[in-house]
Amino acid sequence: MGYITYFALPALAMTLVGVYLYFYLKRILKFFCKKADKRITRFCLILLSIALVLPAINIWSVQAVIVLHFFAFSLVVDIVFFLSKKIFRKRSLVLWKKIYQCGVLPVFGVILVLFGGWWNMVHPVETHYTVYTQKEIREEGYRIALISDLHFPTTMNLEKLHTYCEKISQTSPDFIVLCGDIVDERTPRAQMLEVFPELASMKSTYGVFYVYGNHDRGRYSRDTQFTEGELAQVINASGIHILSDEIYTINDDLTLIGREDRSAFVRKDSQQLLEEADKNTFLLLLDHQPRELIESDTAGYDLQLSGHTHGGQIFPVGLFSELFSRFGDMNYGYDQMEHMQVIVSSGIAGWGYAIRTGSHSEYVIIDLKKQSI
């Protein structure tokens, strides 16, 4: 199944795209040069089409993003052109036909989308939620800052991260949660050593808390430059609290429960984690992946904070994620379940490349307030 998902299906898809691209290039060449039907020309177009789609077989690459967006724009233009021929007279379509035949519209479309995707990725915004509870928490409530999916340093260097750490500190959070994938298998050792002290420098009343994501410990590569033990040592030395299937109580009225990521070989289930918790306190679950939400809701948690999905990152991945639960039971935003509330962040950065067309990078500020009856 893994072979089919990660190689066979992308290869088949890119083969079809390559065939389409051949006819697209042939149309353009015919527009600018009437000698497109010669055998040598066709052979060159085939080679060019293969050269363009072959790197895109890796569906996680920038080439795949460009090729697939170009394919989508081209199909839309083709459909519009076909419908316009059916609706309007040929004389009124002379200019439109030339624009279509020269193939410039899909190129402009891809350029605009990629620029917008780059802007969405490298300019994180502050997203604010207010969550209410009937439990007996302190009158002033709590302000929580949430950061997830930094994947340092994919889209920002230490200087830029420092800017956002200062912005978060200025919101005066009571505590800060790091919901996984702060680093990944591509993070150089030097950057791993510097990112956690920077995150630990954020000012808060009760400190910074961290749960592992599926990428932090570099399990998707044999070339990771640091070990799991070294990672934990750096995090602990920075003064950040690691919660790996552990609980931490604040002021006897709020309990943080940090789950081990589901990518780990062993982790406790939602009910087991609550065995040592005071269920009269506000139960805040930190779990990198927004999975098993129904089980956690049934167990009695009050709020779950997650990341992992990147809000889809590349459109329409988010739509497919919602339909098929590919990356989690929830793709992005806020939801009120029967008992538990859920917030899933798109993350302050992204994985693989600095493009985000399905959502906007963000850090999250959550105000937890006591609901007046």
CSV table of N, CA and C in Angstrom, one decimal, residues 86-216:
chain,number,residue,atom,x,y,z
A,86,LYS,N,-18.7,27.6,-27.6
A,86,LYS,CA,-20.1,27.1,-27.8
A,86,LYS,C,-21.1,28.3,-27.6
A,87,ILE,N,-20.7,29.3,-26.8
A,87,ILE,CA,-21.7,30.3,-26.5
A,87,ILE,C,-21.6,31.5,-27.4
A,88,PHE,N,-20.4,32.0,-27.7
A,88,PHE,CA,-20.2,33.2,-28.5
A,88,PHE,C,-19.8,32.9,-29.9
A,89,ARG,N,-20.0,34.0,-30.7
A,89,ARG,CA,-19.6,33.9,-32.2
A,89,ARG,C,-18.1,33.8,-32.3
A,90,LYS,N,-17.7,33.2,-33.4
A,90,LYS,CA,-16.2,33.1,-33.7
A,90,LYS,C,-15.5,34.5,-33.8
A,91,ARG,N,-16.2,35.4,-34.4
A,91,ARG,CA,-15.6,36.8,-34.6
A,91,ARG,C,-15.3,37.4,-33.3
A,92,SER,N,-16.1,37.2,-32.4
A,92,SER,CA,-15.9,37.9,-31.1
A,92,SER,C,-14.8,37.2,-30.2
A,93,LEU,N,-14.3,36.1,-30.7
A,93,LEU,CA,-13.3,35.3,-30.0
A,93,LEU,C,-11.9,35.4,-30.5
A,94,VAL,N,-11.7,36.3,-31.5
A,94,VAL,CA,-10.4,36.3,-32.1
A,94,VAL,C,-9.2,36.6,-31.2
A,95,LEU,N,-9.4,37.6,-30.3
A,95,LEU,CA,-8.4,38.0,-29.4
A,95,LEU,C,-8.3,36.9,-28.3
A,96,TRP,N,-9.4,36.4,-27.8
A,96,TRP,CA,-9.4,35.4,-26.8
A,96,TRP,C,-8.7,34.1,-27.3
A,97,LYS,N,-8.9,33.8,-28.5
A,97,LYS,CA,-8.3,32.6,-29.1
A,97,LYS,C,-6.8,32.7,-29.1
A,98,LYS,N,-6.3,33.9,-29.5
A,98,LYS,CA,-4.9,34.1,-29.5
A,98,LYS,C,-4.3,34.0,-28.1
A,99,ILE,N,-5.0,34.6,-27.1
A,99,ILE,CA,-4.5,34.5,-25.7
A,99,ILE,C,-4.4,33.0,-25.3
A,100,TYR,N,-5.5,32.3,-25.7
A,100,TYR,CA,-5.5,30.9,-25.3
A,100,TYR,C,-4.4,30.1,-25.9
A,101,GLN,N,-4.2,30.3,-27.2
A,101,GLN,CA,-3.2,29.5,-28.0
A,101,GLN,C,-1.8,29.8,-27.6
A,102,CYS,N,-1.5,31.0,-27.1
A,102,CYS,CA,-0.1,31.3,-26.7
A,102,CYS,C,0.2,30.7,-25.3
A,103,GLY,N,-0.8,30.3,-24.6
A,103,GLY,CA,-0.6,29.6,-23.3
A,103,GLY,C,-0.1,30.4,-22.2
A,104,VAL,N,-0.4,31.7,-22.2
A,104,VAL,CA,0.2,32.5,-21.2
A,104,VAL,C,-0.6,32.6,-19.9
A,105,LEU,N,-1.9,32.3,-19.9
A,105,LEU,CA,-2.7,32.4,-18.7
A,105,LEU,C,-2.4,31.5,-17.6
A,106,PRO,N,-2.2,30.2,-17.9
A,106,PRO,CA,-1.8,29.3,-16.8
A,106,PRO,C,-0.5,29.7,-16.2
A,107,VAL,N,0.5,30.2,-17.0
A,107,VAL,CA,1.8,30.6,-16.4
A,107,VAL,C,1.6,31.7,-15.4
A,108,PHE,N,0.8,32.7,-15.8
A,108,PHE,CA,0.5,33.9,-14.9
A,108,PHE,C,-0.2,33.4,-13.6
A,109,GLY,N,-1.1,32.5,-13.8
A,109,GLY,CA,-1.9,31.9,-12.7
A,109,GLY,C,-1.0,31.3,-11.7
A,110,VAL,N,-0.1,30.4,-12.2
A,110,VAL,CA,0.8,29.8,-11.3
A,110,VAL,C,1.7,30.7,-10.5
A,111,ILE,N,2.2,31.7,-11.3
A,111,ILE,CA,3.1,32.8,-10.6
A,111,ILE,C,2.4,33.5,-9.5
A,112,LEU,N,1.1,33.9,-9.7
A,112,LEU,CA,0.4,34.6,-8.7
A,112,LEU,C,0.1,33.7,-7.5
A,113,VAL,N,-0.3,32.4,-7.8
A,113,VAL,CA,-0.6,31.5,-6.7
A,113,VAL,C,0.7,31.2,-5.8
A,114,LEU,N,1.8,31.0,-6.5
A,114,LEU,CA,3.0,30.7,-5.8
A,114,LEU,C,3.5,31.9,-5.0
A,115,PHE,N,3.3,33.1,-5.5
A,115,PHE,CA,3.7,34.3,-4.7
A,115,PHE,C,2.8,34.4,-3.5
A,116,GLY,N,1.5,34.2,-3.7
A,116,GLY,CA,0.6,34.2,-2.6
A,116,GLY,C,0.9,33.2,-1.5
A,117,GLY,N,1.3,32.0,-2.0
A,117,GLY,CA,1.6,30.9,-1.1
A,117,GLY,C,2.9,31.2,-0.4
A,118,TRP,N,3.8,31.8,-1.0
A,118,TRP,CA,5.1,32.2,-0.3
A,118,TRP,C,4.7,33.2,0.8
A,119,TRP,N,3.9,34.2,0.4
A,119,TRP,CA,3.5,35.3,1.4
A,119,TRP,C,2.8,34.7,2.6
A,120,ASN,N,1.9,33.7,2.3
A,120,ASN,CA,1.1,33.1,3.4
A,120,ASN,C,2.1,32.3,4.4
A,121,MET,N,3.1,31.8,3.8
A,121,MET,CA,4.0,31.0,4.6
A,121,MET,C,4.9,31.8,5.5
A,122,VAL,N,5.5,32.8,4.9
A,122,VAL,CA,6.6,33.5,5.6
A,122,VAL,C,6.1,34.7,6.4
A,123,HIS,N,4.8,35.0,6.5
A,123,HIS,CA,4.2,36.1,7.3
A,123,HIS,C,3.1,35.5,8.2
A,124,PRO,N,3.5,34.9,9.3
A,124,PRO,CA,2.6,34.3,10.2
A,124,PRO,C,1.7,35.4,10.8
A,125,VAL,N,0.4,35.1,11.1
A,125,VAL,CA,-0.5,36.0,11.7
A,125,VAL,C,-0.9,35.5,13.1
A,126,GLU,N,-1.4,36.4,13.9
A,126,GLU,CA,-1.9,36.0,15.2
A,126,GLU,C,-3.4,35.6,15.1
A,127,THR,N,-3.7,34.4,15.5
A,127,THR,CA,-5.1,34.0,15.5
A,127,THR,C,-5.6,33.9,16.9
A,128,HIS,N,-6.8,34.4,17.2
A,128,HIS,CA,-7.3,34.5,18.6
A,128,HIS,C,-8.6,33.7,18.8
A,129,TYR,N,-8.6,32.9,19.9
A,129,TYR,CA,-9.8,32.2,20.3
A,129,TYR,C,-10.2,32.5,21.7
A,130,THR,N,-11.4,32.5,22.0
A,130,THR,CA,-11.9,32.6,23.4
A,130,THR,C,-12.6,31.3,23.7
A,131,VAL,N,-12.2,30.7,24.8
A,131,VAL,CA,-12.8,29.4,25.2
A,131,VAL,C,-13.4,29.6,26.6
A,132,TYR,N,-14.6,29.1,26.7
A,132,TYR,CA,-15.3,29.2,28.0
A,132,TYR,C,-15.5,27.9,28.7
A,133,THR,N,-15.5,27.9,30.0
A,133,THR,CA,-15.7,26.7,30.8
A,133,THR,C,-16.5,26.9,32.0
A,134,GLN,N,-17.3,25.9,32.4
A,134,GLN,CA,-18.1,26.1,33.6
A,134,GLN,C,-17.3,25.5,34.9
A,135,LYS,N,-16.1,25.1,34.6
A,135,LYS,CA,-15.3,24.6,35.8
A,135,LYS,C,-14.8,25.7,36.6
A,136,GLU,N,-14.4,25.4,37.8
A,136,GLU,CA,-14.0,26.5,38.8
A,136,GLU,C,-12.5,26.8,38.6
A,137,ILE,N,-12.3,27.6,37.6
A,137,ILE,CA,-10.9,28.1,37.4
A,137,ILE,C,-10.8,29.5,38.0
A,138,ARG,N,-9.7,30.1,38.1
A,138,ARG,CA,-9.5,31.4,38.7
A,138,ARG,C,-10.3,32.4,37.9
A,139,GLU,N,-10.7,33.5,38.6
A,139,GLU,CA,-11.6,34.5,38.0
A,139,GLU,C,-11.0,35.1,36.8
A,140,GLU,N,-9.7,35.4,36.8
A,140,GLU,CA,-9.1,36.1,35.6
A,140,GLU,C,-8.9,35.1,34.4
A,141,GLY,N,-9.1,33.9,34.7
A,141,GLY,CA,-8.9,32.9,33.6
A,141,GLY,C,-7.4,32.7,33.3
A,142,TYR,N,-7.2,32.2,32.0
A,142,TYR,CA,-5.8,31.9,31.6
A,142,TYR,C,-5.7,32.4,30.1
A,143,ARG,N,-4.5,32.9,29.8
A,143,ARG,CA,-4.2,33.2,28.4
A,143,ARG,C,-3.1,32.2,28.0
A,144,ILE,N,-3.3,31.5,26.9
A,144,ILE,CA,-2.5,30.4,26.4
A,144,ILE,C,-1.9,30.8,25.1
A,145,ALA,N,-0.6,30.6,24.9
A,145,ALA,CA,-0.1,30.8,23.5
A,145,ALA,C,0.3,29.5,23.0
A,146,LEU,N,0.0,29.3,21.7
A,146,LEU,CA,0.2,28.0,21.1
A,146,LEU,C,1.0,28.1,19.8
A,147,ILE,N,2.1,27.4,19.8
A,147,ILE,CA,3.0,27.3,18.6
A,147,ILE,C,3.1,25.9,18.2
A,148,SER,N,2.9,25.6,16.9
A,148,SER,CA,3.2,24.2,16.4
A,148,SER,C,3.8,24.3,15.0
A,149,ASP,N,4.4,23.2,14.6
A,149,ASP,CA,4.9,23.0,13.3
A,149,ASP,C,5.8,24.1,12.8
A,150,LEU,N,6.8,24.4,13.6
A,150,LEU,CA,7.8,25.4,13.2
A,150,LEU,C,8.8,24.8,12.1
A,151,HIS,N,9.1,23.5,12.2
A,151,HIS,CA,10.0,22.8,11.3
A,151,HIS,C,11.2,23.6,11.0
A,152,PHE,N,11.8,24.1,12.1
A,152,PHE,CA,12.9,25.0,12.0
A,152,PHE,C,14.1,24.4,11.3
A,153,PRO,N,14.8,25.1,10.4
A,153,PRO,CA,14.6,26.5,9.9
A,153,PRO,C,14.0,26.6,8.5
A,154,THR,N,13.0,25.8,8.2
A,154,THR,CA,12.5,25.7,6.8
A,154,THR,C,12.1,27.0,6.3
A,155,THR,N,11.4,27.9,7.0
A,155,THR,CA,10.9,29.1,6.5
A,155,THR,C,11.3,30.4,7.3
A,156,MET,N,12.0,30.2,8.4
A,156,MET,CA,12.5,31.4,9.1
A,156,MET,C,13.8,31.1,9.8
A,157,ASN,N,14.7,32.1,9.9
A,157,ASN,CA,15.9,32.0,10.6
A,157,ASN,C,15.7,32.4,12.1
A,158,LEU,N,16.8,32.3,12.8
A,158,LEU,CA,16.7,32.6,14.3
A,158,LEU,C,16.2,34.1,14.5
A,159,GLU,N,16.7,35.0,13.7
A,159,GLU,CA,16.3,36.4,13.9
A,159,GLU,C,14.8,36.6,13.7
A,160,LYS,N,14.3,36.0,12.7
A,160,LYS,CA,12.9,36.1,12.5
A,160,LYS,C,12.0,35.4,13.6
A,161,LEU,N,12.5,34.3,14.0
A,161,LEU,CA,11.8,33.6,15.1
A,161,LEU,C,11.8,34.4,16.3
A,162,HIS,N,12.9,35.1,16.6
A,162,HIS,CA,13.0,36.0,17.8
A,162,HIS,C,12.0,37.1,17.7
A,163,THR,N,11.7,37.6,16.5
A,163,THR,CA,10.7,38.6,16.4
A,163,THR,C,9.3,38.1,16.8
A,164,TYR,N,9.0,36.9,16.4
A,164,TYR,CA,7.7,36.3,16.8
A,164,TYR,C,7.6,35.9,18.2
A,165,CYS,N,8.8,35.5,18.8
A,165,CYS,CA,8.8,35.2,20.2
A,165,CYS,C,8.5,36.4,21.0
A,166,GLU,N,9.0,37.6,20.6
A,166,GLU,CA,8.8,38.8,21.3
A,166,GLU,C,7.3,39.2,21.1
A,167,LYS,N,6.7,39.0,20.0
A,167,LYS,CA,5.3,39.4,19.8
A,167,LYS,C,4.4,38.5,20.7
A,168,ILE,N,4.8,37.2,20.8
A,168,ILE,CA,4.0,36.4,21.7
A,168,ILE,C,4.2,36.8,23.2
A,169,SER,N,5.4,37.1,23.6
A,169,SER,CA,5.7,37.6,24.9
A,169,SER,C,4.8,38.8,25.3
A,170,GLN,N,4.7,39.7,24.3
A,170,GLN,CA,3.9,40.9,24.5
A,170,GLN,C,2.4,40.7,24.7
A,171,THR,N,1.9,39.5,24.4
A,171,THR,CA,0.5,39.2,24.6
A,171,THR,C,0.3,38.8,26.1
A,172,SER,N,1.4,38.7,26.9
A,172,SER,CA,1.3,38.3,28.3
A,172,SER,C,0.6,37.0,28.5
A,173,PRO,N,1.1,35.9,27.9
A,173,PRO,CA,0.5,34.6,28.2
A,173,PRO,C,0.8,34.1,29.6
A,174,ASP,N,-0.1,33.3,30.1
A,174,ASP,CA,0.1,32.6,31.4
A,174,ASP,C,1.1,31.4,31.2
A,175,PHE,N,0.9,30.7,30.1
A,175,PHE,CA,1.8,29.7,29.7
A,175,PHE,C,1.8,29.5,28.2
A,176,ILE,N,2.8,28.8,27.7
A,176,ILE,CA,3.0,28.6,26.3
A,176,ILE,C,3.1,27.2,26.0
A,177,VAL,N,2.4,26.7,25.0
A,177,VAL,CA,2.5,25.3,24.6
A,177,VAL,C,3.1,25.1,23.2
A,178,LEU,N,4.0,24.2,23.1
A,178,LEU,CA,4.6,23.9,21.8
A,178,LEU,C,4.1,22.5,21.4
A,179,CYS,N,3.2,22.5,20.4
A,179,CYS,CA,2.5,21.3,20.0
A,179,CYS,C,3.2,20.5,18.9
A,180,GLY,N,4.5,20.3,19.0
A,180,GLY,CA,5.2,19.4,18.2
A,180,GLY,C,5.7,19.9,16.8
A,181,ASP,N,6.6,19.1,16.3
A,181,ASP,CA,7.3,19.4,15.0
A,181,ASP,C,7.9,20.8,15.0
A,182,ILE,N,8.6,21.0,16.1
A,182,ILE,CA,9.4,22.3,16.2
A,182,ILE,C,10.6,22.1,15.3
A,183,VAL,N,11.2,20.9,15.3
A,183,VAL,CA,12.3,20.6,14.4
A,183,VAL,C,11.9,19.4,13.6
A,184,ASP,N,12.7,19.0,12.6
A,184,ASP,CA,12.4,17.8,11.9
A,184,ASP,C,13.7,17.1,11.4
A,185,GLU,N,13.6,16.1,10.6
A,185,GLU,CA,14.7,15.3,10.1
A,185,GLU,C,15.7,16.1,9.3
A,186,ARG,N,15.3,17.3,8.8
A,186,ARG,CA,16.1,18.1,8.0
A,186,ARG,C,16.8,19.2,8.8
A,187,THR,N,16.5,19.4,10.0
A,187,THR,CA,17.1,20.4,10.9
A,187,THR,C,18.5,20.1,11.2
A,188,PRO,N,19.4,21.0,10.8
A,188,PRO,CA,20.9,20.8,11.2
A,188,PRO,C,21.0,20.9,12.7
A,189,ARG,N,22.0,20.2,13.2
A,189,ARG,CA,22.2,20.1,14.6
A,189,ARG,C,22.4,21.5,15.2
A,190,ALA,N,23.1,22.4,14.5
A,190,ALA,CA,23.4,23.7,15.1
A,190,ALA,C,22.1,24.5,15.3
A,191,GLN,N,21.1,24.3,14.3
A,191,GLN,CA,19.8,25.0,14.5
A,191,GLN,C,19.0,24.4,15.6
A,192,MET,N,19.1,23.1,15.7
A,192,MET,CA,18.4,22.4,16.8
A,192,MET,C,18.8,22.9,18.2
A,193,LEU,N,20.1,23.2,18.3
A,193,LEU,CA,20.7,23.7,19.5
A,193,LEU,C,20.3,25.1,19.9
A,194,GLU,N,19.9,25.9,18.9
A,194,GLU,CA,19.6,27.3,19.1
A,194,GLU,C,18.1,27.6,19.2
A,195,VAL,N,17.3,26.7,18.6
A,195,VAL,CA,15.9,27.1,18.5
A,195,VAL,C,15.2,26.9,19.9
A,196,PHE,N,15.5,25.9,20.7
A,196,PHE,CA,14.8,25.8,21.9
A,196,PHE,C,15.1,26.8,23.0
A,197,PRO,N,16.4,27.2,23.1
A,197,PRO,CA,16.7,28.4,24.0
A,197,PRO,C,15.9,29.6,23.6
A,198,GLU,N,15.8,29.8,22.3
A,198,GLU,CA,15.0,31.0,21.8
A,198,GLU,C,13.5,30.9,22.2
A,199,LEU,N,13.0,29.7,22.0
A,199,LEU,CA,11.6,29.5,22.4
A,199,LEU,C,11.4,29.6,23.9
A,200,ALA,N,12.4,29.2,24.6
A,200,ALA,CA,12.3,29.2,26.1
A,200,ALA,C,12.4,30.6,26.6
A,201,SER,N,12.9,31.6,25.8
A,201,SER,CA,13.1,32.9,26.2
A,201,SER,C,11.7,33.7,26.3
A,202,MET,N,10.7,33.1,25.7
A,202,MET,CA,9.4,33.8,25.7
A,202,MET,C,8.9,34.0,27.1
A,203,LYS,N,8.4,35.1,27.4
A,203,LYS,CA,8.0,35.4,28.8
A,203,LYS,C,6.5,34.9,29.1
A,204,SER,N,6.4,34.2,30.2
A,204,SER,CA,5.1,33.7,30.6
A,204,SER,C,5.1,33.5,32.1
A,205,THR,N,3.9,33.3,32.7
A,205,THR,CA,3.9,33.2,34.1
A,205,THR,C,4.3,31.8,34.6
A,206,TYR,N,3.8,30.8,33.8
A,206,TYR,CA,4.0,29.4,34.3
A,206,TYR,C,5.0,28.6,33.4
A,207,GLY,N,5.5,29.2,32.4
A,207,GLY,CA,6.5,28.5,31.6
A,207,GLY,C,6.1,28.0,30.2
A,208,VAL,N,7.0,27.2,29.6
A,208,VAL,CA,6.8,26.7,28.3
A,208,VAL,C,6.7,25.1,28.3
A,209,PHE,N,5.7,24.6,27.7
A,209,PHE,CA,5.4,23.1,27.7
A,209,PHE,C,5.5,22.6,26.3
A,210,TYR,N,5.9,21.3,26.2
A,210,TYR,CA,6.2,20.8,24.8
A,210,TYR,C,5.8,19.4,24.7
A,211,VAL,N,5.1,19.0,23.6
A,211,VAL,CA,4.9,17.6,23.3
A,211,VAL,C,5.5,17.3,21.9
A,212,TYR,N,5.9,16.1,21.8
A,212,TYR,CA,6.6,15.6,20.5
A,212,TYR,C,5.6,15.6,19.4
A,213,GLY,N,6.1,15.9,18.2
A,213,GLY,CA,5.3,15.7,16.9
A,213,GLY,C,5.9,14.4,16.2
A,214,ASN,N,5.4,14.2,15.1
A,214,ASN,CA,5.9,13.0,14.3
A,214,ASN,C,7.2,13.2,13.6
A,215,HIS,N,7.6,14.5,13.5
A,215,HIS,CA,8.9,14.8,12.8
A,215,HIS,C,10.1,15.1,13.8
A,216,ASP,N,9.8,15.5,15.0
A,216,ASP,CA,10.8,16.1,15.9
A,216,ASP,C,12.0,15.2,16.0
